[in-house]
C-alpha atoms as one frame of an Amber mdcrd trajectory, in Angstrom:
protein
   4.267   1.583 -12.139   7.001   3.933 -10.727   6.526   3.419  -7.168   9.460
   4.180  -4.761  11.081   2.013  -2.335  12.027   2.781   1.049  14.540   1.283
   3.502  16.154   1.872   6.816  19.211   3.562   6.596  21.306   1.871   8.987
  20.235  -1.663   8.253  22.673  -2.233   5.286  20.725  -5.492   4.618  22.986
  -6.375   1.564  26.062  -6.805   3.764  24.620  -8.895   6.491  26.929 -11.715
   6.634  25.682 -15.257   6.882  21.959 -13.922   6.971  19.569 -16.709   7.588
  17.063 -17.232   5.021  13.607 -15.653   5.050  10.171 -17.265   4.355   7.608
 -15.359   2.965   4.297 -17.314   3.531   0.518 -16.679   3.413  -2.327 -16.646
   1.073  -2.983 -15.452  -2.477  -6.489 -14.995  -3.163  -8.819 -13.385  -5.396
 -10.369  -9.818  -4.714 -12.992 -11.180  -2.430 -10.654 -13.351  -0.468 -11.766
 -16.669  -2.286  -8.947 -19.098  -3.495  -8.331 -18.901  -7.254  -8.414 -21.877
  -9.740  -4.956 -21.260 -10.825  -2.458 -18.617  -9.789   1.452 -18.115  -9.096
   3.590 -15.789  -6.971   7.506 -15.132  -6.773   9.647 -12.702  -4.986  12.434
 -11.193  -7.159  15.360  -9.494  -6.190  16.090  -6.283  -8.054  19.454  -7.703
  -9.827  17.418 -10.701 -10.857  14.581  -8.478 -12.463  15.634  -9.395 -16.036
  15.349 -13.132 -15.347  12.294 -15.141 -15.519  10.313 -15.447 -12.144  10.591
 -18.426  -9.976   6.914 -19.078  -9.716   5.456 -20.972  -6.727   1.948 -22.497
  -7.209  -0.094 -21.932  -4.090  -2.351 -24.838  -3.087  -6.236 -25.047  -3.517
  -6.837 -22.913  -0.684  -4.407 -20.091  -1.904  -1.728 -20.741   0.487   1.907
 -20.284  -0.490   5.482 -20.480   0.785   8.591 -18.848  -0.694  11.917 -18.629
   0.538  14.549 -16.128  -0.017  18.115 -15.869   0.727  18.052 -13.212   3.459
  16.688 -10.024   4.539  16.599  -7.493   1.658  14.194  -5.674  -1.164  12.307
  -7.682  -3.346   9.398  -7.355  -5.867   6.518  -9.327  -5.010   4.961 -10.549
  -8.303   1.653 -12.440  -8.458  -1.117 -13.466 -11.150  -4.206 -15.638 -11.069
  -7.110 -16.590 -13.453  -9.597 -13.917 -13.850  -7.565 -11.158 -12.404  -4.731
  -8.516 -13.248  -1.106  -9.342 -12.565   0.164  -7.447  -9.423   3.742  -5.887
  -8.626   4.650  -4.440  -5.565   7.975  -3.852  -3.805   8.273  -5.506  -0.731
  10.800  -4.850   2.416  12.221  -7.759   4.489  13.953  -5.807   7.114  15.498
  -8.475   9.464  15.759 -12.315   9.511  12.007 -12.545  10.644   9.680 -14.802
   8.645   6.835 -12.669   7.337   3.244 -13.616   6.619   1.361 -11.930   3.904
  -2.188 -11.935   2.510  -2.140 -10.829  -1.185  -5.721 -10.071  -2.765  -5.426
  -9.493  -6.680  -7.418  -7.032  -8.285  -9.414  -7.231 -11.723  -9.554  -5.508
 -14.788 -11.805  -2.485 -15.769 -13.853  -4.226 -18.710 -14.659  -2.730 -22.145
 -17.860  -0.491 -22.056 -19.597  -2.858 -24.385 -19.031  -6.578 -25.429 -20.258
  -6.259 -28.989 -16.931  -7.089 -30.294 -15.693 -10.363 -28.640 -13.064 -12.643
 -30.442 -11.401 -15.747 -29.807  -7.772 -16.304 -30.602  -5.642 -19.520 -29.631
  -3.323 -22.340 -30.800  -5.390 -22.258 -34.056  -4.173 -18.723 -34.880  -0.975
 -18.690 -32.911  -2.721 -16.346 -30.321  -2.414 -13.681 -33.130  -4.384 -10.515
 -32.170  -4.661  -9.099 -35.579  -5.394 -11.965 -37.953  -7.329 -14.964 -37.637
  -9.324 -14.044 -34.590 -12.755 -15.443 -34.499 -15.818 -13.623 -33.819 -18.125
 -14.287 -30.892 -21.925 -14.089 -31.281 -24.619 -13.177 -28.871 -26.830 -16.105
 -27.960 -30.461 -15.838 -26.467 -29.436 -16.568 -22.943 -26.938 -13.738 -22.726
 -23.896 -15.702 -23.440 -21.463 -15.319 -26.395 -20.107 -18.298 -28.158 -17.857
 -19.381 -30.862 -17.255 -22.594 -32.868 -13.809 -23.502 -34.100 -12.943 -26.591
 -35.980 -10.067 -28.394 -34.384  -8.571 -32.053 -34.651  -6.551 -32.203 -31.625
  -8.027 -33.239 -28.224  -7.591 -29.830 -26.795  -7.484 -26.173 -27.549  -5.904
 -23.426 -25.829  -7.582 -19.874 -26.245  -8.160 -16.583 -24.871 -10.735 -13.525
 -25.258 -10.179 -10.353 -27.010 -12.551  -7.380 -26.477 -13.314  -8.314 -22.861
 -10.539  -6.029 -21.356  -9.016  -3.084 -23.350  -5.556  -3.825 -24.869  -5.355
  -7.460 -23.098  -6.144 -10.851 -24.081  -7.515 -12.725 -20.959  -8.914 -16.272
 -20.005 -12.472 -17.115 -20.703 -15.144 -18.441 -18.447 -15.314 -21.976 -20.382
 -12.343 -23.969 -19.321 -11.237 -27.653 -18.346  -7.929 -26.139 -17.143  -6.006
 -22.921 -17.301  -2.424 -22.043 -17.755  -0.178 -18.855 -17.516   0.504 -17.141
 -20.776   3.844 -15.639 -19.372   2.571 -11.911 -19.732   0.289 -11.604 -16.537
  -2.824 -13.333 -17.880  -4.095 -16.820 -18.465  -4.799 -19.190 -21.410  -8.336
 -21.181 -20.966  -7.879 -24.977 -22.312 -11.019 -26.600 -23.264 -11.618 -30.224
 -24.448 -12.669 -30.873 -28.186 -15.599 -32.908 -29.022 -16.426 -34.249 -32.640
 -13.579 -32.079 -34.151 -15.240 -28.714 -32.968 -14.127 -26.620 -30.020 -17.050
 -24.879 -28.700 -16.320 -21.791 -26.718 -18.970 -20.148 -24.449 -18.388 -16.896
 -22.610 -21.049 -16.228 -19.736 -20.801 -12.789 -18.323 -22.607 -13.736 -15.552
 -19.612 -15.840 -14.262 -17.213 -12.982 -14.951 -15.762 -11.507 -11.518 -16.426
  -7.778 -10.332 -14.606  -5.343 -12.566 -12.324  -2.882 -11.329 -11.305  -4.202
  -7.857  -7.966  -2.891  -6.433  -5.308  -5.103  -5.417  -3.683  -5.207  -1.831
  -0.838  -6.920   0.048  -1.057  -6.852   3.776   1.259  -8.399   6.534  -0.330
 -10.486   8.978   1.517  -8.548  11.961   0.586  -4.943  11.708   3.514  -3.935
  14.068   6.187  -5.550  11.744   8.573  -3.549   9.625   7.285  -4.851   6.424
   3.734  -3.856   7.410   4.976  -0.314   8.064   6.556  -0.189   4.863   3.514
  -1.576   2.767   1.582   1.254   4.535   3.651   4.047   3.909   4.610   2.928
   0.373   0.987   2.454  -0.464   0.450   5.859   0.613   3.143   7.159  -1.928
   1.427   4.737  -4.688  -1.961   6.284  -4.199  -0.594   9.941  -3.959   1.318
   9.270  -7.169  -1.894   7.822  -9.079  -3.956  10.898  -8.054  -1.342  13.303
  -9.372  -0.988  11.244 -12.745  -4.847  11.337 -12.958  -5.032  15.050 -12.290
  -2.424  15.600 -14.931  -4.200  13.401 -17.465  -7.328  15.336 -16.882  -5.560
  18.624 -17.200  -4.122  17.512 -20.584  -7.443  16.169 -21.759  -9.080  19.436
 -21.140  -6.573  21.142 -23.418  -3.989  22.393 -20.844  -0.520  22.917 -21.620
   1.783  20.744 -19.061   3.936  23.385 -18.619   1.306  25.249 -16.857  -0.083
  22.372 -14.814   0.047  22.877 -10.971  -0.962  20.565  -8.346  -1.720  21.496
  -4.988  -0.719  19.127  -2.312   0.142  21.603   0.564  -2.285  19.899   3.234
  -1.033  16.583   2.504   2.671  17.595   2.790   1.889  19.425   6.167   0.463
  16.099   7.579   3.562  14.328   6.418   5.554  17.050   8.147   3.693  16.935
  11.425   4.223  13.041  11.407   7.609  13.572  10.867   8.011  15.692  13.765
   6.164  13.421  16.029   7.606  10.011  14.902  10.154   8.491  17.246  10.793
   5.264  15.501  13.688   5.722  13.364  12.594   3.562  10.645   9.221   4.704
  10.300  10.524   8.293  10.476  12.979   7.709   7.584   9.916   6.181   5.364
   7.963   9.443   6.346  10.860  11.433   4.838  10.985   9.484   1.968   7.234
   9.830   1.394   7.662  13.833   1.786  10.501  13.786  -0.867   8.521  11.889
  -3.289   5.395  13.975  -2.827   4.413  16.437  -5.661   3.267  19.761  -4.884
   3.191  23.394  -6.574   2.923  24.806  -3.022   3.800  24.270   0.729   7.277
  22.609   0.209   9.557  22.745   3.421  13.166  22.780   2.471  14.145  21.779
   5.852  12.414  18.362   5.200  15.160  17.710   2.679  17.997  18.778   4.853
  16.625  16.423   7.630  16.341  13.485   5.179  19.790  14.106   3.702  21.219
  14.250   7.415  19.378  11.000   8.376  19.399   8.500   5.232  22.976   7.848
   4.306  24.195   7.896   0.785  24.730   3.658   1.322  21.250   3.301   2.375
  19.259   0.746   0.426  16.544   3.336   0.421  17.643   4.584  -3.037  17.571
   1.132  -4.821  14.339   1.550  -6.533  14.298   4.869  -7.818  17.788   6.887
  -7.037  16.181   9.816  -8.853  14.682  10.434  -5.173  18.229  11.140  -3.971
  18.555  14.261  -6.533  14.672  15.251  -5.627  16.092  15.435  -1.827  18.815
  18.146  -3.011  16.322  20.145  -5.182  13.779  20.160  -2.147  16.691  21.447
   0.100  17.126  24.679  -2.557  19.871  26.979  -0.821  19.965  24.834   2.298
  23.628  23.556   2.758  24.324  20.200   4.281  27.720  18.179   5.076  27.742
  17.128   1.383  26.989  18.720  -1.958  24.545  16.682  -4.361  27.657  15.469
  -6.417  29.674  14.531  -3.206  26.386  12.585  -1.983  25.716  10.718  -5.117
  29.557   9.754  -5.709  29.664   8.133  -2.160  26.653   6.073  -3.035  28.415
   5.266  -6.428  31.395   4.154  -4.682  30.446   2.492  -1.305  26.689   1.393
  -1.489  26.443  -2.221  -0.666  24.378  -3.234  -3.672  26.104  -3.456  -6.758
  23.055  -3.116  -8.610  22.665   0.457  -7.557  26.241   1.316  -7.751  26.046
   0.301 -11.332  23.158   2.345 -11.783  24.791   5.549 -10.282  27.945   4.723
 -12.432  25.495   4.854 -15.596  23.995   8.313 -14.345  27.598   9.772 -13.876
  28.415   8.595 -17.488  24.977  10.124 -18.875  25.874  13.285 -17.009  29.129
  13.409 -18.425  28.011  12.920 -21.890  25.645  15.861 -21.809  28.163  18.182
 -20.268  30.536  17.139 -22.929  33.194  15.824 -20.568  34.678  13.129 -22.719
  37.051  12.058 -20.454  34.660  11.248 -17.453  32.231   9.757 -19.938  34.721
   7.092 -21.049  36.185   6.521 -17.578  32.748   5.760 -16.390  31.996   3.668
 -19.380  34.958   1.450 -18.939  34.316   1.200 -15.222  30.839   0.188 -15.848
  31.725  -2.608 -18.399  34.507  -3.921 -15.850  33.224  -3.808 -12.487  29.453
  -4.394 -13.576  29.450  -6.680 -16.632  26.343  -8.704 -15.931  24.335  -5.676
 -14.698  21.316  -4.423 -16.925  22.858  -1.224 -16.984  25.706  -2.480 -19.206
  23.207  -3.184 -22.262  22.138   0.416 -22.110  25.518   1.799 -21.850  26.710
  -0.107 -24.875  23.571   0.874 -27.074  23.433   4.683 -25.995  27.131   5.653
 -25.383  29.444   2.740 -26.865  31.903   3.960 -29.244  30.527   1.670 -31.833
  26.997   2.216 -31.130  24.635   2.220 -33.990  22.960   5.718 -33.271  25.311
   8.195 -33.317  25.598  11.771 -34.730  27.549  11.669 -37.847  26.698   8.157
 -38.701  24.367   6.972 -41.298  20.733   5.864 -40.086  20.642   1.997 -40.017
  18.347   0.104 -42.262  14.659  -0.040 -41.024  11.298  -0.734 -42.556   7.813
  -0.216 -40.945   4.440  -0.290 -42.430   2.038   2.609 -42.326  -0.265   2.400
 -39.326  -3.087   3.648 -41.754  -2.171   1.718 -45.094   0.121  -1.317 -44.871
   0.866  -1.072 -48.527   3.175   1.786 -47.830   6.410   1.078 -46.179   8.640
   3.514 -44.649  12.228   2.699 -44.941  15.660   4.764 -44.851  15.080   5.802
 -48.219  11.653   7.300 -47.725  12.634  10.350 -46.595  16.121  11.228 -48.377
  16.286  14.694 -49.343  14.368  15.859 -45.951  15.297  16.254 -42.233  12.984
  13.709 -40.340  12.556  12.945 -36.859  12.273   9.305 -35.961  10.367   9.112
 -32.781  10.121   5.725 -30.651   6.930   6.169 -28.323   3.813   4.558 -26.867
   0.793   5.934 -25.471   1.463   4.394 -22.164   4.569   6.436 -21.858   4.015
   9.622 -19.706   7.374  11.471 -20.899   6.491  10.849 -24.577   3.079  12.366
 -23.999   4.861  15.041 -22.196   6.711  15.766 -25.480   3.693  15.909 -27.558
   3.284  19.792 -27.379   6.695  20.486 -28.465   6.355  18.076 -31.293   3.294
  19.442 -32.374   4.786  23.167 -32.446   7.702  21.989 -34.320   5.876  20.117
 -36.734   3.695  23.079 -37.320   6.599  25.416 -37.713   9.143  23.317 -39.766
   6.895  21.005 -41.915   6.777  23.541 -44.560  10.499  23.569 -44.498  11.291
  19.810 -45.587  10.832  18.327 -42.326   8.936  15.224 -41.609   8.280  13.098
 -38.469   7.941   9.340 -38.210   6.414   8.005 -34.855   7.023   4.308 -34.280
   4.613   3.256 -31.545   5.310   0.484 -28.733   1.765   0.168 -27.810   0.271
  -3.355 -27.867  -1.765  -2.910 -30.670  -2.366  -0.392 -33.731  -5.794   0.413
 -32.547  -4.333   1.914 -29.264  -2.543   4.569 -31.413  -5.334   5.185 -33.861
  -7.813   5.625 -30.719  -5.312   7.969 -28.824  -5.016  10.129 -32.222  -8.659
  10.516 -32.575  -8.420  12.524 -28.989  -6.502  15.784 -28.308  -3.129  15.124
 -29.850  -3.608  14.672 -33.820  -0.226  13.805 -34.418  -0.506  14.626 -38.052
   2.507  12.941 -39.685   3.701   9.531 -40.249   2.969   6.274 -38.178   4.071
   3.001 -37.688   3.802   0.348 -35.160   6.472  -1.642 -33.851   5.637  -5.167
 -33.308   7.367  -6.712 -30.424   8.412  -3.083 -28.711  11.602  -3.105 -27.330
  12.266  -6.942 -28.399  11.865  -5.821 -32.161  14.956  -6.467 -34.172  15.018
  -2.786 -35.463  14.274  -1.636 -31.796  17.601  -3.552 -30.626  19.590  -2.518
 -33.594  18.878   1.240 -32.768  19.620   0.605 -29.205  16.111   1.734 -27.924
  16.262   0.587 -24.138  13.951   3.371 -23.015  11.378   5.635 -24.817  10.703
   8.417 -25.924  13.797   7.958 -28.245  14.171  10.714 -30.722  16.690  10.631
 -33.646  16.961  13.247 -36.242  18.323  12.337 -39.480  19.425  14.864 -42.197
  18.688  14.941 -46.106  21.576  12.610 -46.765  20.477   9.936 -44.157  23.288
  10.980 -41.671  22.093  11.222 -38.107  22.312  14.971 -37.174  20.941  15.110
 -33.410  19.694  12.629 -30.865  18.181  12.305 -27.447  18.400  15.568 -25.297
  18.820  17.807 -28.315  15.654  16.796 -29.391  13.580  16.869 -26.081  11.351
  19.851 -24.666  12.377  23.225 -25.892  15.639  21.874 -27.411  13.709  20.358
 -30.027  12.705  23.650 -31.739  16.193  25.092 -31.184  17.975  22.273 -32.818
  15.600  22.322 -35.890  16.063  26.106 -36.220  19.865  25.659 -36.018  19.952
  22.981 -38.671  16.856  24.013 -41.145  16.870  27.605 -40.392  14.491  30.076
 -38.662
């Protein structure tokens, strides 16, 4: 999810010298408040997001205690048997210890249970081959018997939850699978593992998670409340946009009327005396999407009250630019470029300074300012060598990167989604222009490109143009189901096993999607990225192919 994080501007938490460690304690429980049979919780600093979390296992009553180095901004991550993993940003605004109650939510289950399958150590937990079907029993349970010579068998169930393998109801113990779900372990008797799934023992489906601070007057509680409001609003906008698309509407014509809610937030800002709460509300207003009712003066208030050095910008620095777009013609003490540059140079978080340096690099690249682009690239590598932004900069803007206009497309080989005997590689499309599109059905910007891609394909397909879409989805079936709906995508498709970790994806420098690459008839890359997004796609094709 993409929920923005807010923080008091003047409390530069990252710069607090000799801060006392902060203890976060409480209970991690099921959606109904009961302890879970196995669970784990961690608090992860943003700069450590790429590292494995340091999990803490709650006791049998769900009680836990986690200590972090000091005040700051963290991501709370929690998982448990029969439940969905939950991630939520959390603010520790001072050196006061915090007590929380964390309740996990549950998955929405498949509409029917007529295709349940078992995967496990017997087939390497492989989704697509070797799974054992479960059979409906007379008592309403589902069962499968698997020959197995070892003392125990680890397994999960497919078909119970869309796109996920989850633990079963039969288990002697459970273990975390490293991806948000659990594996069940059963004892094997007489060389046969008998697995039974009892639907009556499954938790209620589709229950929402929650994280609440025990002290409702604390800054952490205030943050959780307002951040929760932003998350719920974002989900509502996303649902409305999806419904619009499914009804056949073009995204460029999508409108969302949120004027009443904007007016309510503005009134809360006007009456709020507490500086901390006020800044969170200003951020909430900036974050809100609406086609009507936008008040530019709120953007100016935010610019005056939230300093460039505020940790408020850490999770989604794009809200900084949204603030200036909201201001429109209103003038403040600093321009957008001056504001972001001050944050880039002076922000207390090296994580954010590196991110803003990457943003400056990207802007220079698209503005064809090669001098600034090279300066930002060198600064990123020298000042922030361990940041996650360095890998992205090397992959997308490094002078020796594999994907660059004028270079030959690197070798690749992917089987057709519909016929695995067909393999697409760099030789398959010689003599034609073709667009390689790394994408996924869960990627909102990818879906936003569908209208432009369909229009371009219809116009240029008859003029020596092809598309090869490479999916980062969890399973090939997800793509097949998507294509059966509104966007038919009548071109070539493959599935990228391992997504971003796939060797070809790594070699191609895929650090985000969509990632479009246009290859010419001789195998040379002729366009990338922004030249192939939105309306630019058709313009680029017209320039190269004609028409």
